[in-house]
Tab-separated table of C-alpha atoms and ligand atoms in Angstrom:
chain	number	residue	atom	x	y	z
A	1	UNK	CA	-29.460	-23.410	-91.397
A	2	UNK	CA	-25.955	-24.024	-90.387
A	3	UNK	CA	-22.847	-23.662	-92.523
A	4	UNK	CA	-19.076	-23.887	-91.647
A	5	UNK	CA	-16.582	-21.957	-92.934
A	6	UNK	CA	-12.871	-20.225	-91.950
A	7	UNK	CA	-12.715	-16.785	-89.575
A	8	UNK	CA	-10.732	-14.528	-91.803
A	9	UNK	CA	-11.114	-11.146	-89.563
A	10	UNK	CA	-13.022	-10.094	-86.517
A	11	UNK	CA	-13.346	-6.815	-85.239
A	12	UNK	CA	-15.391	-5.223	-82.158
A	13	UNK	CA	-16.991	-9.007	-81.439
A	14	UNK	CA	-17.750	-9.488	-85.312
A	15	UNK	CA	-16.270	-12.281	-86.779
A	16	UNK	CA	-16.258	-12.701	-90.442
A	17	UNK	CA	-16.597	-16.335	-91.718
A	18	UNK	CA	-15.840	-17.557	-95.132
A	19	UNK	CA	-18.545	-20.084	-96.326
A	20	UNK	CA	-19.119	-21.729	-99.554
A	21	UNK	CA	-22.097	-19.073	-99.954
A	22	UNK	CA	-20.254	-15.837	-99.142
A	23	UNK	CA	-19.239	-14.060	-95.916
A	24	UNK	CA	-21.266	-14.280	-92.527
A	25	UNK	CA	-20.887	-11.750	-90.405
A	26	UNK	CA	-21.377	-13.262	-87.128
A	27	UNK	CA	-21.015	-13.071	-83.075
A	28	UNK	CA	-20.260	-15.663	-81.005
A	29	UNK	CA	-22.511	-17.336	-79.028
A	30	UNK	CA	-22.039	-16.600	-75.081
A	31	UNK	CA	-20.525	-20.198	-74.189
A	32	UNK	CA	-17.438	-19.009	-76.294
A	33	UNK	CA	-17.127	-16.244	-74.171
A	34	UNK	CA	-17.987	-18.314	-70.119
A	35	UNK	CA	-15.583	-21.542	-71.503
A	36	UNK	CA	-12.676	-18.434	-72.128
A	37	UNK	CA	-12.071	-19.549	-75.519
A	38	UNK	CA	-12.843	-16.618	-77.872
A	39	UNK	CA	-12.816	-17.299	-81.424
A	40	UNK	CA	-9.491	-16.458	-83.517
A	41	UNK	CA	-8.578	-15.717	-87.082
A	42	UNK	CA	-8.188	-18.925	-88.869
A	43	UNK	CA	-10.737	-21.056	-87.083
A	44	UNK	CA	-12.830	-23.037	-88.399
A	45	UNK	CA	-16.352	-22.110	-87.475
A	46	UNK	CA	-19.824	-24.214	-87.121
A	47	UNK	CA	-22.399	-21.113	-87.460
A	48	UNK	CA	-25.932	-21.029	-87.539
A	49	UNK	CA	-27.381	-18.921	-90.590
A	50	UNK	CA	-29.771	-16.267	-89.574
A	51	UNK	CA	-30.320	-15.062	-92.663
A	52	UNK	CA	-28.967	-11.430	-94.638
A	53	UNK	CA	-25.298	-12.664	-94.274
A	54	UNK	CA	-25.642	-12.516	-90.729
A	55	UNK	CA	-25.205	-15.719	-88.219
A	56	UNK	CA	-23.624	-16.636	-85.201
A	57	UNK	CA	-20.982	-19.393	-84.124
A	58	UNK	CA	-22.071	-22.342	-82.698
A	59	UNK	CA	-18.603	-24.259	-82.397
A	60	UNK	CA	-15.244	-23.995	-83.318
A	61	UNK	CA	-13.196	-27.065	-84.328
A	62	UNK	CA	-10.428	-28.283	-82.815
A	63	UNK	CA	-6.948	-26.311	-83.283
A	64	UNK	CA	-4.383	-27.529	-85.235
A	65	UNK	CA	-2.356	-24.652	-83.402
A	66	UNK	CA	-2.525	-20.902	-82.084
A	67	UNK	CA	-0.759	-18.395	-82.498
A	68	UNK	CA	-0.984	-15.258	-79.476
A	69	UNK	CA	1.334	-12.665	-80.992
A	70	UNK	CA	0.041	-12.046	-83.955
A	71	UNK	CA	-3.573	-14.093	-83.146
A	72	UNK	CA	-4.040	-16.465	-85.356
A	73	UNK	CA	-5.008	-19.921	-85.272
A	74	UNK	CA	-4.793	-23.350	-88.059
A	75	UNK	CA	-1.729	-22.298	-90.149
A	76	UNK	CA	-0.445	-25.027	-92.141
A	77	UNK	CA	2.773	-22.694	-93.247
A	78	UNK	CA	5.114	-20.447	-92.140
A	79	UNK	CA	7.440	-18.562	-94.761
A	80	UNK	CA	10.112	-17.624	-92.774
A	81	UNK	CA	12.001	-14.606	-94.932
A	82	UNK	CA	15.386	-13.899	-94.651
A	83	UNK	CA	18.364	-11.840	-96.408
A	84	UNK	CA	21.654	-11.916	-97.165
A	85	UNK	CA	21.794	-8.165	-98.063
A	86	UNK	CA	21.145	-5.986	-95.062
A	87	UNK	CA	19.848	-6.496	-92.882
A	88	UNK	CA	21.376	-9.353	-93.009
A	89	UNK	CA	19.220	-12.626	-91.060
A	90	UNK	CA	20.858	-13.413	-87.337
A	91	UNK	CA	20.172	-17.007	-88.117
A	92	UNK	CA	19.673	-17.893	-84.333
A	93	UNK	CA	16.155	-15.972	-85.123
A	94	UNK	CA	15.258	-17.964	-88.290
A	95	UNK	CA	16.363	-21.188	-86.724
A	96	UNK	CA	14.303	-20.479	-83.279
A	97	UNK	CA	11.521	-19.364	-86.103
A	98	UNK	CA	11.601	-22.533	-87.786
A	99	UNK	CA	11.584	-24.935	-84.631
A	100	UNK	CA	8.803	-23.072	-83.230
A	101	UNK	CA	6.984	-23.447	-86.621
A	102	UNK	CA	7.490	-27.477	-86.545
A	103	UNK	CA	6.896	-27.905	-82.562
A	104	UNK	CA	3.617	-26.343	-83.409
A	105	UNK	CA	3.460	-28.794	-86.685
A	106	UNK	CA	3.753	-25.959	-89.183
A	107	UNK	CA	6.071	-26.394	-92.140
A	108	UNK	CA	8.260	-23.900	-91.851
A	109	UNK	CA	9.255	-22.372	-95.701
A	110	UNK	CA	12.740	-20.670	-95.825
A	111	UNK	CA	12.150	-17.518	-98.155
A	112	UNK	CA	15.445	-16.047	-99.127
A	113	UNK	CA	15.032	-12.567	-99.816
A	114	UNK	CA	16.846	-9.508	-101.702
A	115	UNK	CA	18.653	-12.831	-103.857
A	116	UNK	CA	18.653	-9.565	-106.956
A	117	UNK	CA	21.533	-8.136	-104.009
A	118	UNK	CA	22.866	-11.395	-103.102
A	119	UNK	CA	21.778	-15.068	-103.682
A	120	UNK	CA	22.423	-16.027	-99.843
A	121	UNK	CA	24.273	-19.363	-101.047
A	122	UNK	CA	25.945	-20.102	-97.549
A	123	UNK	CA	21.315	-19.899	-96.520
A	124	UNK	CA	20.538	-21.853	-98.914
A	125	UNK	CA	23.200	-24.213	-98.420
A	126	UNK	CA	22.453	-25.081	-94.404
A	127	UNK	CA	18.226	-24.969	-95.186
A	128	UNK	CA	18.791	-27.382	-97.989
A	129	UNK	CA	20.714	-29.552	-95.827
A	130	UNK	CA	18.733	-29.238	-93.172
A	131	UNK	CA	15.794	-30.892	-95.017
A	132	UNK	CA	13.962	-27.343	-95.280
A	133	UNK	CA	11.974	-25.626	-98.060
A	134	UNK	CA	13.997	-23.436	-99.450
A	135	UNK	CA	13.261	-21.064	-102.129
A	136	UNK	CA	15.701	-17.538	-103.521
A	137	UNK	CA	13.447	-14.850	-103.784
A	138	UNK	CA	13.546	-10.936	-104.986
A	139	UNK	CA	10.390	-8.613	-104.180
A	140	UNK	CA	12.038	-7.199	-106.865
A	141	UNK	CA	12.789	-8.760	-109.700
A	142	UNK	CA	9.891	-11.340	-108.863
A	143	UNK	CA	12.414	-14.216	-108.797
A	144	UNK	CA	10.898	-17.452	-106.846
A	145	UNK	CA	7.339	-16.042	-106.305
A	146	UNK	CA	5.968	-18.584	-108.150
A	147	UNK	CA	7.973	-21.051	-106.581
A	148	UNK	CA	7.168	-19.311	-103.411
A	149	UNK	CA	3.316	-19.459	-104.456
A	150	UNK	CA	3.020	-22.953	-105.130
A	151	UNK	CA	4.179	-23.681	-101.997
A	152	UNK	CA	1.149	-21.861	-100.514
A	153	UNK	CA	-1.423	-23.472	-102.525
A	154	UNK	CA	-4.471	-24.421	-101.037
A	155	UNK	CA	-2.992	-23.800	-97.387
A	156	UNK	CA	-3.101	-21.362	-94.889
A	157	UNK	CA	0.128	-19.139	-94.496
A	158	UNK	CA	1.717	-16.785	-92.451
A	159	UNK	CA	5.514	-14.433	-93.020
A	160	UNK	CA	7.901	-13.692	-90.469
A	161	UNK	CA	11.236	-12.691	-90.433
A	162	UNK	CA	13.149	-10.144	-88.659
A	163	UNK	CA	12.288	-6.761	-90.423
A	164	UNK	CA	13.077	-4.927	-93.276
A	165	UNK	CA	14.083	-7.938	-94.341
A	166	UNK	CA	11.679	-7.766	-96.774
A	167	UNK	CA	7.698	-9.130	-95.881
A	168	UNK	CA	5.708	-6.433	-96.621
A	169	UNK	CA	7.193	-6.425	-100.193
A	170	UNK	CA	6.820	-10.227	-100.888
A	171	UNK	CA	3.527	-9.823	-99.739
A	172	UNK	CA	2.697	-7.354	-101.818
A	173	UNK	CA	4.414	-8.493	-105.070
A	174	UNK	CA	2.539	-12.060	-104.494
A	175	UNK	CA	-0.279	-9.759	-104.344
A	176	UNK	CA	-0.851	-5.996	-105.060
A	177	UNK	CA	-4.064	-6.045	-103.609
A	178	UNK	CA	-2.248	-6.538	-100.259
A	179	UNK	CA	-1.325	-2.842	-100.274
A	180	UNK	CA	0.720	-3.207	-97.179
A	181	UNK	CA	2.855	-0.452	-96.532
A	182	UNK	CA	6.630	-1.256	-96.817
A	183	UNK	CA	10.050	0.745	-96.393
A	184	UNK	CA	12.354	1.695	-93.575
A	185	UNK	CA	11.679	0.891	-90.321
A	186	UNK	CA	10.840	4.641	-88.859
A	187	UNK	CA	7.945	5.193	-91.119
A	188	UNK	CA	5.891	2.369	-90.892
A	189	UNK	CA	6.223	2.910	-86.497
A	190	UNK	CA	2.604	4.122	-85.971
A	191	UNK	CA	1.009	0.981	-87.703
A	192	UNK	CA	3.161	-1.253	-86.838
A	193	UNK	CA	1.195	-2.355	-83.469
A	194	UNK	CA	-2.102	-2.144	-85.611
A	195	UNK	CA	-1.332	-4.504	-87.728
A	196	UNK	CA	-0.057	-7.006	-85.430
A	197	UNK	CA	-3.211	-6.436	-83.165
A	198	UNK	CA	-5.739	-6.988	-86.650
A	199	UNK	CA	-4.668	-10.443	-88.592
A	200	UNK	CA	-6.654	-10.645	-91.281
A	201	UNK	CA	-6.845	-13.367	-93.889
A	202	UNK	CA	-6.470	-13.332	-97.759
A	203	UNK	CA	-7.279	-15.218	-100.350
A	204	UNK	CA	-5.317	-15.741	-103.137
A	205	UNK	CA	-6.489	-16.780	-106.528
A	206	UNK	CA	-4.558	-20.354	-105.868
A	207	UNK	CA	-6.710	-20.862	-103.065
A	208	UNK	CA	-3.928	-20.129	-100.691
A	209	UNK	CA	-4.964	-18.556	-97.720
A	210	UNK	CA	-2.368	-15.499	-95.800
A	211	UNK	CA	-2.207	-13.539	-93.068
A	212	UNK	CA	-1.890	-9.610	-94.324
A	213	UNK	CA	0.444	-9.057	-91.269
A	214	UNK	CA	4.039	-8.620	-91.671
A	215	UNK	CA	3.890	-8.843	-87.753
A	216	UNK	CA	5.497	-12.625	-87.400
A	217	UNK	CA	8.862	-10.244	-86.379
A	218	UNK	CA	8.872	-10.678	-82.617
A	219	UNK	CA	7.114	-13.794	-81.700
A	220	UNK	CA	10.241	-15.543	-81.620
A	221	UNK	CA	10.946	-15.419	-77.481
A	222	UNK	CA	7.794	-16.068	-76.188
A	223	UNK	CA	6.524	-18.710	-78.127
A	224	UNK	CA	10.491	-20.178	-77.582
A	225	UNK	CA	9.597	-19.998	-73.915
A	226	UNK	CA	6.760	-22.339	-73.798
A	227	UNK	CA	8.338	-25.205	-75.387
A	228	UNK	CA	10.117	-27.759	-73.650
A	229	UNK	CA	13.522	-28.874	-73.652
A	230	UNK	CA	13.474	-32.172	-74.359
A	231	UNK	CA	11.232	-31.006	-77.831
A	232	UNK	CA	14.166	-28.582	-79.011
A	233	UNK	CA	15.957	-31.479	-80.822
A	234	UNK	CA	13.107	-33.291	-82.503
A	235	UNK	CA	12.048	-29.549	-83.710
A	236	UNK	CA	15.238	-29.486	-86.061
A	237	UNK	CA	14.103	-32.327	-88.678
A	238	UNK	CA	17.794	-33.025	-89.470
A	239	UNK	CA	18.468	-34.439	-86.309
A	240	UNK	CA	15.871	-36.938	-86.372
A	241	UNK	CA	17.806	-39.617	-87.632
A	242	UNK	CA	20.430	-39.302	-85.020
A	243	UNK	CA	18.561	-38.824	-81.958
A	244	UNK	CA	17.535	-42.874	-81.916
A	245	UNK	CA	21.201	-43.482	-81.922
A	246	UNK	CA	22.681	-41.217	-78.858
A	247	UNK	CA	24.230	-43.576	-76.493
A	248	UNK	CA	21.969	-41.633	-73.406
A	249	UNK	CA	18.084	-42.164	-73.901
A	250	UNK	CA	17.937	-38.685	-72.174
A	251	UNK	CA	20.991	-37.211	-74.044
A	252	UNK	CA	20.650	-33.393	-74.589
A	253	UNK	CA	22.783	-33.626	-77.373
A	254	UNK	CA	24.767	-30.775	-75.776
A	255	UNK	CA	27.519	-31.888	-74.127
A	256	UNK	CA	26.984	-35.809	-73.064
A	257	UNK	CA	29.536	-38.383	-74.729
A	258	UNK	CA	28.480	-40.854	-77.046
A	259	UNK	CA	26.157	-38.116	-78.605
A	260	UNK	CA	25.220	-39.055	-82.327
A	261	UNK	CA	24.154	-35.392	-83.234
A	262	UNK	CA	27.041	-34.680	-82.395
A	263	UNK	CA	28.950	-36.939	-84.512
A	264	UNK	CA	26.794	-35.974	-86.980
A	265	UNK	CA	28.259	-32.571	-86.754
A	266	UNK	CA	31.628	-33.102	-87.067
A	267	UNK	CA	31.003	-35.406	-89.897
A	268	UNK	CA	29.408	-32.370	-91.356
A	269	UNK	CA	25.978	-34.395	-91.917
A	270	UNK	CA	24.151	-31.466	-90.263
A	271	UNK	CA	25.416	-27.945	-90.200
A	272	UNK	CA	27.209	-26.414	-87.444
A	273	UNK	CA	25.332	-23.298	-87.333
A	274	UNK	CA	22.461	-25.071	-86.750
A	275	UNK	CA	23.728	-26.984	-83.777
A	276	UNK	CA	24.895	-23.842	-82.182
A	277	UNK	CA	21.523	-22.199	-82.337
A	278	UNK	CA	19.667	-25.606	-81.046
A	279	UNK	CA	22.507	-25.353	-77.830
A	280	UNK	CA	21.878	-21.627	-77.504
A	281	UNK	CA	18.129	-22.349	-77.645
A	282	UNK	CA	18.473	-25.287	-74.813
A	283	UNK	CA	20.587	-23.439	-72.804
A	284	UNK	CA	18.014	-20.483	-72.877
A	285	UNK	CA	15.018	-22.742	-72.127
A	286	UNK	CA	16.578	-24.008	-69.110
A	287	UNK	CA	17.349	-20.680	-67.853
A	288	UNK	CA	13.665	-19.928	-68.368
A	289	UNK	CA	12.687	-22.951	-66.455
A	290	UNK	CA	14.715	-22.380	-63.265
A	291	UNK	CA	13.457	-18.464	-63.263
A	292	UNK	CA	9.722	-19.791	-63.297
A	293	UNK	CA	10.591	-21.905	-60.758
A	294	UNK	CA	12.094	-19.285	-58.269
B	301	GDP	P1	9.635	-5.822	-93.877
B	301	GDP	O1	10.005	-4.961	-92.717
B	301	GDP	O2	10.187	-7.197	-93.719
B	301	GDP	O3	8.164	-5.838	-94.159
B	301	GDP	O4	10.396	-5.198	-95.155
B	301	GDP	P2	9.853	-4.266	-96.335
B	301	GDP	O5	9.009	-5.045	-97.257
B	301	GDP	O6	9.269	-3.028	-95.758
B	301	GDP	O7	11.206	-3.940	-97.103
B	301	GDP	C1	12.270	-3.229	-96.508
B	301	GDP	C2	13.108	-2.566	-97.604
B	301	GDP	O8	13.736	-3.549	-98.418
B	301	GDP	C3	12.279	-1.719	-98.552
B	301	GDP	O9	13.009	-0.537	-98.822
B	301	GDP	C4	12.125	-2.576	-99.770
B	301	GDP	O10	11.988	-1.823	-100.956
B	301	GDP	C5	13.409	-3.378	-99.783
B	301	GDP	N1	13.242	-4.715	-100.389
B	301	GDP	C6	12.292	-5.637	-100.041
B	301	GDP	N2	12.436	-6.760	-100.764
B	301	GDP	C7	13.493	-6.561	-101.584
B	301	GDP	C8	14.145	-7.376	-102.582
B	301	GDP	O11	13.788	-8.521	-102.860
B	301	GDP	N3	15.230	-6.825	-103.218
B	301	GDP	C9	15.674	-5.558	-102.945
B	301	GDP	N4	16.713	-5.125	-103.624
B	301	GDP	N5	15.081	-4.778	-102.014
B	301	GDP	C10	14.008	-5.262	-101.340
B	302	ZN	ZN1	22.645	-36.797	-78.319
């Protein structure tokens, strides 16, 4: 009998597949393993039923997009937290965080976090703008977790954001039986590297699906790295409208006249911060480019 179901952990060449009749602990058939494709967390799994919840995949479908650093593949949603009370967000991270999260067709989902310390209006302000999700949160007080939640529904989610900005907490306040460990930085070193290594899925009662990793933090620069220049711009959705009406078809919208992202910038129609951070981001792609070319 076959079934088909999500991967929500694997283990020492077990892989654990949700199906509308429980959990299948399976391993993958050899061709996974000759074509180089080994299953990840979050695919979506044809397996063949062997009976005593135990099976192994036939196929995987197609990826809507993979993740290496944490590895995980299909999510629909990234929840990008960040904080206005320290440590306070370097935005250039959130902003390279949410263009790599809609390059790889993943709406990105500003969290802002700690809003009991401080609402983060001058965030909430440029996201909005910016055509974002945006949602003030407080691990807290619980402020915006049902927002937060609804967002979620029915989808598969990851959190990243640079840390102790506040994850592990959201996480766990969306749902205790999380249990991830939270607090200053020195005493969760030790699991921190577990936890990236091991995703494992969750589901909520809403029929939202997340990663229990707080270990989005650092896949900012390599995932940067592999896209390419000319998909920076269409990565920030407020610069769509604009980038029909450049006067260059191949305007980088960094320094060439006639720019309309640039107009749109000093008309204040999209935020300045933002700009800066898609430059910096350009500028650091093309350095990457002419080092893997040496
Ligand atoms: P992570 O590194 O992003 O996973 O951050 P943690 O969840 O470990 O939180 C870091 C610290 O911030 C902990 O001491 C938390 O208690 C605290 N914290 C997290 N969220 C909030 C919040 O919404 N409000 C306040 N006041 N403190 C928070
Ligand atoms: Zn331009």
């Amino acid at each position: 009998m076959t079934e088909k179901g999500i991967i929500f952990k694997g283990i020492g060449g077990f892989y654990y597949v949700n199906t509308p009749s429980g959990t299948v602990e399976c391993r993958a058939r050899g061709r996974f393993r000759r074509d180089g494709i080994s299953p990840l967390v979050g695919d979506i799994a044809e397996l063949e039923y062997t009976g005593d919840g135990k099976g192994f995949i036939l196929e995987l479908e197609p990826r809507k997009n993979e993740f290496v650093r944490p590895p995980v593949a299909n999510l629909d949603v990234l929840v990008i937290v960040i904080s206005a009370a320290p440590p306070v967000t370097d935005l250039f991270l959130a902003d390279t965080m949410t263009a790599v999260a809609t390059h790889k067709n993943i709406e990105p989902v500003i969290a802002i976090n700690k809003c009991d310390l401080d609402p983060g209006d001058m965030f909430f302000d440029i996201y909005s703008k910016s055509g974002i999700r945006c949602i003030r949160t407080s691990a807290v007080t619980g402020e915006g977790t049902e927002e937060l939640l609804d967002a979620l529904k029915g989808r598969i989610a990851a959190f990243s954001g640079n840390s102790g900005v506040g994850k592990s907490s959201l996480l766990n306040r969306i749902d205790p039986r999380l249990g991830i460990k939270t607090g200053p930085l020195n005493e969760k070193i030790g699991r921190g590297r577990h936890t990236t290594r091991h995703v494992e899925l969750f589901e909520l009662p809403n029929g939202a699906i997340v990663a229990d990793t707080p270990g989005f933090s650092s896949f900012d620069t390599t995932e940067m790295d592999l896209i390419d220049r000319k998909s920076i711009a269409p990565a920030f959705p407020e610069f769509r409208p604009f980038l029909p009406l450049c006067r260059f078809r191949a305007c980088s919208h960094v320094k060439d006249l006639g720019c309309a992202v640039r107009g749109a910038v000093e008309e204040g129609k999209i935020p300045k911060s933002r700009y800066d951070n898609y430059v910096r981001m350009w500028k650091s792609a093309a350095e990457y480019k002419e080092w893997e070319h040496k």
